[in-house]
Coordinates of C-alpha atoms and ligand atoms in Angstrom, one line a residue:
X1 CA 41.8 21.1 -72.9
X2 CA 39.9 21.5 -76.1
X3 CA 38.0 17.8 -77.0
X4 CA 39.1 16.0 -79.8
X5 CA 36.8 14.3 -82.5
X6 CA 37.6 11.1 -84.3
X7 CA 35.6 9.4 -87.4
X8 CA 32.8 6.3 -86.5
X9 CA 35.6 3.8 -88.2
X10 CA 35.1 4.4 -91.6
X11 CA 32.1 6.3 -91.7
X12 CA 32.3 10.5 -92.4
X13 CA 30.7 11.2 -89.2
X14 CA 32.9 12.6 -86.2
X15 CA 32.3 12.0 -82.6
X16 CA 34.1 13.8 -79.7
X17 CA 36.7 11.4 -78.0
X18 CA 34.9 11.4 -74.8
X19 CA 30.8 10.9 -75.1
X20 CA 28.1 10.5 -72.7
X21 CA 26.3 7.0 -71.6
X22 CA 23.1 6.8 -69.5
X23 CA 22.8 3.0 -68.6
X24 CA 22.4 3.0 -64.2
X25 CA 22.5 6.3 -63.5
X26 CA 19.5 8.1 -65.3
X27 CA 16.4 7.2 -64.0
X28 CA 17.9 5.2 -61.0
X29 CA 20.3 7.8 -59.7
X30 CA 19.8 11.0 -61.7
X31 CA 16.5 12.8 -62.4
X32 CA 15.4 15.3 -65.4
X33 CA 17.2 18.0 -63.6
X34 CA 20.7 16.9 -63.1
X35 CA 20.7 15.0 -66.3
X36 CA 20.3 18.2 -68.2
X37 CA 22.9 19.5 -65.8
X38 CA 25.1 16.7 -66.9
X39 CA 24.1 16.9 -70.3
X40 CA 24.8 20.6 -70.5
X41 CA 28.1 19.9 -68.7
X42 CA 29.4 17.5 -71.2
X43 CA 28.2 19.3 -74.6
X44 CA 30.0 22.4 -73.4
X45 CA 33.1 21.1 -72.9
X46 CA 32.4 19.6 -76.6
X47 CA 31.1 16.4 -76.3
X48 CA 28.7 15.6 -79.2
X49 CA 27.4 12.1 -78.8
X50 CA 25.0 11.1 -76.0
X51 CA 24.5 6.8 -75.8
X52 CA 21.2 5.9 -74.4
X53 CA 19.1 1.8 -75.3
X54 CA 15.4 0.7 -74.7
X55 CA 16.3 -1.1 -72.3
X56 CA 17.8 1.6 -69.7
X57 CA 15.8 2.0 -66.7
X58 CA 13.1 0.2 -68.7
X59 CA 12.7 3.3 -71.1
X60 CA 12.8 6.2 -69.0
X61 CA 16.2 6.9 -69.3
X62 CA 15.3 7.6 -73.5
X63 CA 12.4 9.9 -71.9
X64 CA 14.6 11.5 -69.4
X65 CA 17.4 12.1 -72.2
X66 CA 15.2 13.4 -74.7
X67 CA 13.4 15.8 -72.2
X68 CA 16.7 16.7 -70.6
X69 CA 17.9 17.8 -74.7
X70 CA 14.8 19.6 -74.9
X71 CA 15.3 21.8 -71.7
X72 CA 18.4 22.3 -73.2
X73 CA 17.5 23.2 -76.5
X74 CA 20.3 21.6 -78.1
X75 CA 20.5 22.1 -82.3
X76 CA 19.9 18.7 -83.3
X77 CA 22.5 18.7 -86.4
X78 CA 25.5 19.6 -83.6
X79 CA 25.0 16.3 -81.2
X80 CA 24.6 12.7 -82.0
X81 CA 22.2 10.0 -79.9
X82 CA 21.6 6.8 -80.1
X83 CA 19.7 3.9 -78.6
X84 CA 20.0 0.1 -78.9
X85 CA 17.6 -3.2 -78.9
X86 CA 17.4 -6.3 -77.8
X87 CA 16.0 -7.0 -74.2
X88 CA 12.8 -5.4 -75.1
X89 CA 10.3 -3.9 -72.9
X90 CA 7.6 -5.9 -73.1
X91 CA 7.3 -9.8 -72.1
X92 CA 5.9 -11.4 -75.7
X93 CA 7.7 -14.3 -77.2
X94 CA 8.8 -11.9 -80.1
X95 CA 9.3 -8.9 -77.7
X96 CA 12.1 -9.9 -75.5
X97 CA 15.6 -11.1 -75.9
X98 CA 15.3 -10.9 -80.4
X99 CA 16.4 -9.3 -82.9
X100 CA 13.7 -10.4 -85.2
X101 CA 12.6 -7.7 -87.9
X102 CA 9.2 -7.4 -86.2
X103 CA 10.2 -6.7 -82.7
X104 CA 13.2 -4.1 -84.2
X105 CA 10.8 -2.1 -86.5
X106 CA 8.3 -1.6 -83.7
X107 CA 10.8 -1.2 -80.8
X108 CA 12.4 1.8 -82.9
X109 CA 9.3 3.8 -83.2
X110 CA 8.4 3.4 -79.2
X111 CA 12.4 4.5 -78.5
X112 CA 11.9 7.4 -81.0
X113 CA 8.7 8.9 -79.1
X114 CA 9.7 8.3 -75.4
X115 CA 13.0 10.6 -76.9
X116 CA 10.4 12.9 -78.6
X117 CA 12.8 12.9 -81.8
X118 CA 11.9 12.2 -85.6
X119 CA 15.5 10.0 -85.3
X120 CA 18.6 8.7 -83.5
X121 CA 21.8 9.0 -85.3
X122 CA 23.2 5.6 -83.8
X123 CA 21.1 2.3 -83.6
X124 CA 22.9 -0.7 -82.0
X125 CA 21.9 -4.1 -81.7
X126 CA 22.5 -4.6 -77.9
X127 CA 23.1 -7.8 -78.1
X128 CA 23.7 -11.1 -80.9
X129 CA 20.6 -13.0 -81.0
X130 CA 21.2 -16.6 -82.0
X131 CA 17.9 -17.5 -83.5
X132 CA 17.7 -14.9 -85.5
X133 CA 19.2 -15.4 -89.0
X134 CA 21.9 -12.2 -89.4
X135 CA 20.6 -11.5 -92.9
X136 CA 17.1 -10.8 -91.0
X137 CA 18.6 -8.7 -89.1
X138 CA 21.2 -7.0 -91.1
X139 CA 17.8 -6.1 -93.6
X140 CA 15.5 -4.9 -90.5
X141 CA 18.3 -2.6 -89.4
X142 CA 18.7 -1.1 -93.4
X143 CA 15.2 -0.6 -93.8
X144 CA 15.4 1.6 -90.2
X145 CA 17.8 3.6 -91.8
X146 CA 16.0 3.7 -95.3
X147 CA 12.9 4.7 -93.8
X148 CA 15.1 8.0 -92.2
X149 CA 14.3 6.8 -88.1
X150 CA 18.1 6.4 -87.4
X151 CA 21.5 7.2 -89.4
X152 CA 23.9 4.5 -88.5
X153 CA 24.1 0.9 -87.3
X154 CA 26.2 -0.9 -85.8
X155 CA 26.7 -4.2 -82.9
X156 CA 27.2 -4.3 -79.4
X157 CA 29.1 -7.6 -77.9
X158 CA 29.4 -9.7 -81.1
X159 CA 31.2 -11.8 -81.9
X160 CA 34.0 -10.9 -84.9
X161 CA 32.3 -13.8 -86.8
X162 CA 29.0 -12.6 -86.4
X163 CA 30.4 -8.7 -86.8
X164 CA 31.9 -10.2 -90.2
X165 CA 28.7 -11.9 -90.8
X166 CA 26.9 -9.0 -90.9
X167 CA 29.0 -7.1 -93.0
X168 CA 29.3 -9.7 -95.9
X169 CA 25.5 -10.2 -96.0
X170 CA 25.3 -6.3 -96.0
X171 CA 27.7 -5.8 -98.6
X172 CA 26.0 -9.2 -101.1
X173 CA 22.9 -7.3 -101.2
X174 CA 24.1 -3.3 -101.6
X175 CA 22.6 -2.8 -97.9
X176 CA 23.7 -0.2 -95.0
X177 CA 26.8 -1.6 -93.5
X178 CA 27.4 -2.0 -89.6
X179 CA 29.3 1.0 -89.1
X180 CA 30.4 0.2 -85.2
X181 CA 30.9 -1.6 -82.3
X182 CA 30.2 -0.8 -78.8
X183 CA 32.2 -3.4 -76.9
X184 CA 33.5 -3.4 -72.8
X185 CA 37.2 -1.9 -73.2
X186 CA 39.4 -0.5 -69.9
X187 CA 42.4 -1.5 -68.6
X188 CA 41.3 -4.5 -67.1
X189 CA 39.1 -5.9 -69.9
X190 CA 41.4 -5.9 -73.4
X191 CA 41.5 -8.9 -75.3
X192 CA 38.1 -8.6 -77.3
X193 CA 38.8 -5.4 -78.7
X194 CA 42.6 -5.9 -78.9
X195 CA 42.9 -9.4 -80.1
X196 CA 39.1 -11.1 -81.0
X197 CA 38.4 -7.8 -83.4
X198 CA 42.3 -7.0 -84.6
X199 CA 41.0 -8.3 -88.2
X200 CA 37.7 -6.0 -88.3
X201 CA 39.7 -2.2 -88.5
X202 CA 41.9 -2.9 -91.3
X203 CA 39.2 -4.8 -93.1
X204 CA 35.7 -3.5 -92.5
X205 CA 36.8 0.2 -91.1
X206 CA 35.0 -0.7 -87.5
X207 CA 34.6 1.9 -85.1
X208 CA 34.3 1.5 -82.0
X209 CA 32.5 3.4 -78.9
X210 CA 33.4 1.9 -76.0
X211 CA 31.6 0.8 -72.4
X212 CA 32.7 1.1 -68.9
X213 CA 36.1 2.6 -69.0
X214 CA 36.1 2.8 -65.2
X215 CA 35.3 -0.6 -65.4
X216 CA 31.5 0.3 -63.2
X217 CA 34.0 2.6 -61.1
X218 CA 36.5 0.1 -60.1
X219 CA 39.4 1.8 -61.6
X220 CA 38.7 5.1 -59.9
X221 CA 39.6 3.0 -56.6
X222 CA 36.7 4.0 -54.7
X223 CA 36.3 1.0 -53.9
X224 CA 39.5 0.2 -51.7
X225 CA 38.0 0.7 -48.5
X226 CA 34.5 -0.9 -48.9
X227 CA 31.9 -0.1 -50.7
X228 CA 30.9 3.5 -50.4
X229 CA 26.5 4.1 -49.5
X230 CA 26.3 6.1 -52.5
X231 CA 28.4 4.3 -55.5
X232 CA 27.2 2.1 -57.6
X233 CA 28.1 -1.5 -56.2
X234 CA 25.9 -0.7 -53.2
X235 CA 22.6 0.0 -55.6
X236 CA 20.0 -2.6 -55.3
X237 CA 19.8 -5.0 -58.4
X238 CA 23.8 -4.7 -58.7
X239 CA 25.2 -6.7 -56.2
X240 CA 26.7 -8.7 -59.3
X241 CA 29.6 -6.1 -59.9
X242 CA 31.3 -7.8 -56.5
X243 CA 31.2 -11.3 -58.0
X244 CA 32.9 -10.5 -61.6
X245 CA 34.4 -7.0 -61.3
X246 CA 34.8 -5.8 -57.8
X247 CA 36.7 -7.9 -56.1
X248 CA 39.4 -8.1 -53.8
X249 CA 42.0 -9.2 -56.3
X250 CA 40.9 -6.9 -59.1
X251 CA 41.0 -3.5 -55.9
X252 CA 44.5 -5.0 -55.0
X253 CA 45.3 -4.3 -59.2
X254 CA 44.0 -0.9 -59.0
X255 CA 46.0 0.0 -55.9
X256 CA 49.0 -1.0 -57.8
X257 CA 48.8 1.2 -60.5
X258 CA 47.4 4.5 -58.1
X259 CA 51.3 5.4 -57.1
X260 CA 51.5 5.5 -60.8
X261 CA 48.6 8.3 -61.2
X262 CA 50.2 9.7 -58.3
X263 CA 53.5 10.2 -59.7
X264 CA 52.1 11.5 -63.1
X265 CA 49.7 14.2 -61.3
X266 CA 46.9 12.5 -62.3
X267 CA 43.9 10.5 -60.3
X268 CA 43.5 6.8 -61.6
X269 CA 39.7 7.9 -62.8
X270 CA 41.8 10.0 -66.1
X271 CA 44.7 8.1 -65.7
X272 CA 41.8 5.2 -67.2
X273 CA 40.2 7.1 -69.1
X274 CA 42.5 8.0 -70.8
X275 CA 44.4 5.1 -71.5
X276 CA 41.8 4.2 -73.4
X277 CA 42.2 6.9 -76.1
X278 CA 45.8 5.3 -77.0
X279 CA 43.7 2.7 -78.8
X280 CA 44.0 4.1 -82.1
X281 CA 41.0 2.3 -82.9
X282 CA 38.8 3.8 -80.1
X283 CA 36.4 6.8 -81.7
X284 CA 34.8 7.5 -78.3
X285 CA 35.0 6.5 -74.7
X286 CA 31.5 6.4 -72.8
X287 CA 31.8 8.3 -69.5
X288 CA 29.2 7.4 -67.2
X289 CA 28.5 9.7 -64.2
X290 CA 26.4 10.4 -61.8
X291 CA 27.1 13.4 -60.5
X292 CA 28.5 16.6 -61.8
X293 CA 32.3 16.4 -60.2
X294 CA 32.5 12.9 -61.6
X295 CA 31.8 14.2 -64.8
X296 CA 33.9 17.1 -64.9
X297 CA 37.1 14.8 -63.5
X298 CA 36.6 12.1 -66.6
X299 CA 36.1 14.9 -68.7
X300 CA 40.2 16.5 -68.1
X301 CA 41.6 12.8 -69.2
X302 CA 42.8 13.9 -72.5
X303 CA 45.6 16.4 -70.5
X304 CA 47.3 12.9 -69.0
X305 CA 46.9 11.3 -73.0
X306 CA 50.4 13.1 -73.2
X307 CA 51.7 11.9 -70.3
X308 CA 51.2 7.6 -71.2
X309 CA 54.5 7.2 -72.8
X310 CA 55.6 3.8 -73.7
X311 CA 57.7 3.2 -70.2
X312 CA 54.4 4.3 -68.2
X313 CA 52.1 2.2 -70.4
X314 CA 54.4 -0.8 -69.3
X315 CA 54.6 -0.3 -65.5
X316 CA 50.7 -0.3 -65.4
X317 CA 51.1 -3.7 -67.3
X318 CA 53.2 -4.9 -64.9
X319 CA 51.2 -3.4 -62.0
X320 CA 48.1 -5.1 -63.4
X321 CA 50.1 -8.7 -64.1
X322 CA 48.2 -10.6 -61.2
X323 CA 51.2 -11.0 -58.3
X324 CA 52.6 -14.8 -57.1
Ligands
NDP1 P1 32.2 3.6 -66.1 O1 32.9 2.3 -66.1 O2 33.0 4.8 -66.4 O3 31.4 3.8 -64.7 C1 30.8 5.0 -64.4 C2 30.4 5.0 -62.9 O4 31.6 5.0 -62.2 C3 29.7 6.3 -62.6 O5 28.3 6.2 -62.9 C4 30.0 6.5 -61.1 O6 29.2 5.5 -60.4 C5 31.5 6.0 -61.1 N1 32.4 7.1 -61.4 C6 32.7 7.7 -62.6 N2 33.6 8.6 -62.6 C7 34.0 8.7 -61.3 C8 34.9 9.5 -60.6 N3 35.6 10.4 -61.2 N4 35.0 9.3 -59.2 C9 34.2 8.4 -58.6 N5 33.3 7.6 -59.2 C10 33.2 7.8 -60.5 O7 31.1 3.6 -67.2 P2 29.6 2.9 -67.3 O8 29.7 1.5 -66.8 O9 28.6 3.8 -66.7 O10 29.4 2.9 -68.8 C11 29.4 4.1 -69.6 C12 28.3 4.0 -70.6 O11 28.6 3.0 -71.5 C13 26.9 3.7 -70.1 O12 26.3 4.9 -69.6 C14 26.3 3.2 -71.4 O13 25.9 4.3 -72.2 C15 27.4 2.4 -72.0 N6 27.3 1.0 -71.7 C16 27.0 0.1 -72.7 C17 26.8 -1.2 -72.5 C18 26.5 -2.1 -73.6 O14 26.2 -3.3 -73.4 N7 26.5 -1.6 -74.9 C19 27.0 -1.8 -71.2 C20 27.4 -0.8 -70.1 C21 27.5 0.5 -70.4 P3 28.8 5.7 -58.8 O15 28.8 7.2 -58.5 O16 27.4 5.2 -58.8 O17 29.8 4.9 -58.1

């Protein structure tokens, strides 16, 4: 099925539906190879926007994307990248955990060479800082863009105070305006994007790209019957994912919605996916992947978007109503 491409929110720019992500797999599970492999994959089957951040895999996952684009030889005006800052690489008290002006016009410039680009189209702020005055912030992430090292900018996890924040103090003083969001949004993680942030759409033209639509790979049930060598969950450094998000009540959800997949022809991996895209308010969904198959499965979700009429989209909400 040919991809589909919605606007950033407000701004002119168009990203395909379903985009790219990097955070685990390159650098932990995927080398230079099969990322261009997976690269290649995705950008034929027209997906324009590859997300990347400092912090992945401590900064080899920017070097490993931006080699992986060069093996490729991608025309730069036809794809869209983007990194994001916070966590820092380095331990100094204004390296780590800030979004002070000095740490974010330093921490571009290192992203921008370990990607071996002259910019990224998308710059995030991968987290709020709290010490940090927003005005601070909101002018350190203009002068990025004035100075022609990124395009856009937008927020990752804040808070729709702080997003609103932002936006005011950007629009007092005639500066570049957070254009998105990149928040956690799948079936079993709504009420942020559906509820905190119902305000920020209407009034500020958010867009948002959203994270973990498979919820780490929950809602592909792979995990019913353990946890498989080679997924995710068993990856040193991740044994958090069975505290919060794989756990026997949220597999028991999953399995309740899998006859439903069933039924429609689908697997629960698109069935997710895809459920996403009804958000009207959703510009891209993140796929992460890796290995090719994966990839080319979450890629085929927008041929169930059809099939997620009203009465379906209910009997998963029922499914996933936690059971007495
Ligand atoms: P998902 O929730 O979709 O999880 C992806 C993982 O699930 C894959 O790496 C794979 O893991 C497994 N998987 C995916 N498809 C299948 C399939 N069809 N069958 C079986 N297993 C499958 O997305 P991510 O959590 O990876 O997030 C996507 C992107 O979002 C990231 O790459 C990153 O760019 C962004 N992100 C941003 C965050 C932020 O704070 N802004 C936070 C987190 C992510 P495995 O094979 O190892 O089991």
């Amino acid at each position: 099925m040919a991809m589909e491409y919605r606007r950033l929110g407000r701004a002119g720019v168009k990203v395909s539906v379903l985009s790219l992500g990097s955070w685990v797999t390159f650098g932990n599970q995927v080398d230079e190879e099969s990322a261009a492999s997976l690269l290649k994959i995705a950008y034929d089957a027209g997906v324009n926007f590859f997300d990347n951040a400092e912090a992945y895999a401590a900064g080899q996952s920017e070097s490993l994307m931006g080699a992986a684009i060069k093996r490729l030889g991608l025309r730069r005006s036809s794809y869209l990248v983007s990194t994001k800052f916070h966590w820092g690489l380095n331990p100094g008290v204004n390296e780590r955990g800030t979004l002070n002006r000095k740490y974010l016009l330093q921490a571009i410039d290192g992203s921008l060479e370990r990607f071996q680009l002259d910019y990224v189209d998308l710059i995030y702020c991968h987290r709020p800082d709290r010490e940090t005055p927003i005005e601070e912030t909101v002018w350190a992430m203009h002068d990025i863009i004035q100075r022609g090292k990124a395009l856009y900018w937008g927020t990752s996890e804040w808070s729709a105070d702080e997003i609103r924040a932002a936006y005011e103090i950007a629009e007092r003083h005639h500066l570049h305006k957070p254009a998105m969001e990149q928040p956690e949004y799948n079936l079993i993680h709504r009420d942020r994007v559906e509820k905190e942030y119902a305000r920020l759409y209407e009034d500020h033209g958010l867009g948002l790209t959203i994270w973990s639509p498979l919820a780490s790979g929950l809602l592909t049930g792979k995990y019913r019957d353990g946890i498989p060598a080679d997924s995710r969950a068993a990856l040193p450094g991740y044994e958090w994912l069975k505290n919060g998000t794989i756990t026997a009540e949220n597999i028991a959800r999953v399995e309740r919605i899998r006859p439903i997949a069933d039924e429609l022809g689908t697997t629960l991996s698109k069935l997710s996916v895809a459920w996403c895209l009804k958000n009207p308010h959703v510009s891209t969904v993140i796929l992460g992947a890796s290995r090719a198959a994966q990839l080319e499965e979450n890629l085929s979700a927008l041929e169930v978007l059809p099939k997620l009429t009203e009465e379906v989209l209910n009997r998963i909400y029922d499914a996933l109503k936690p059971q007495s």
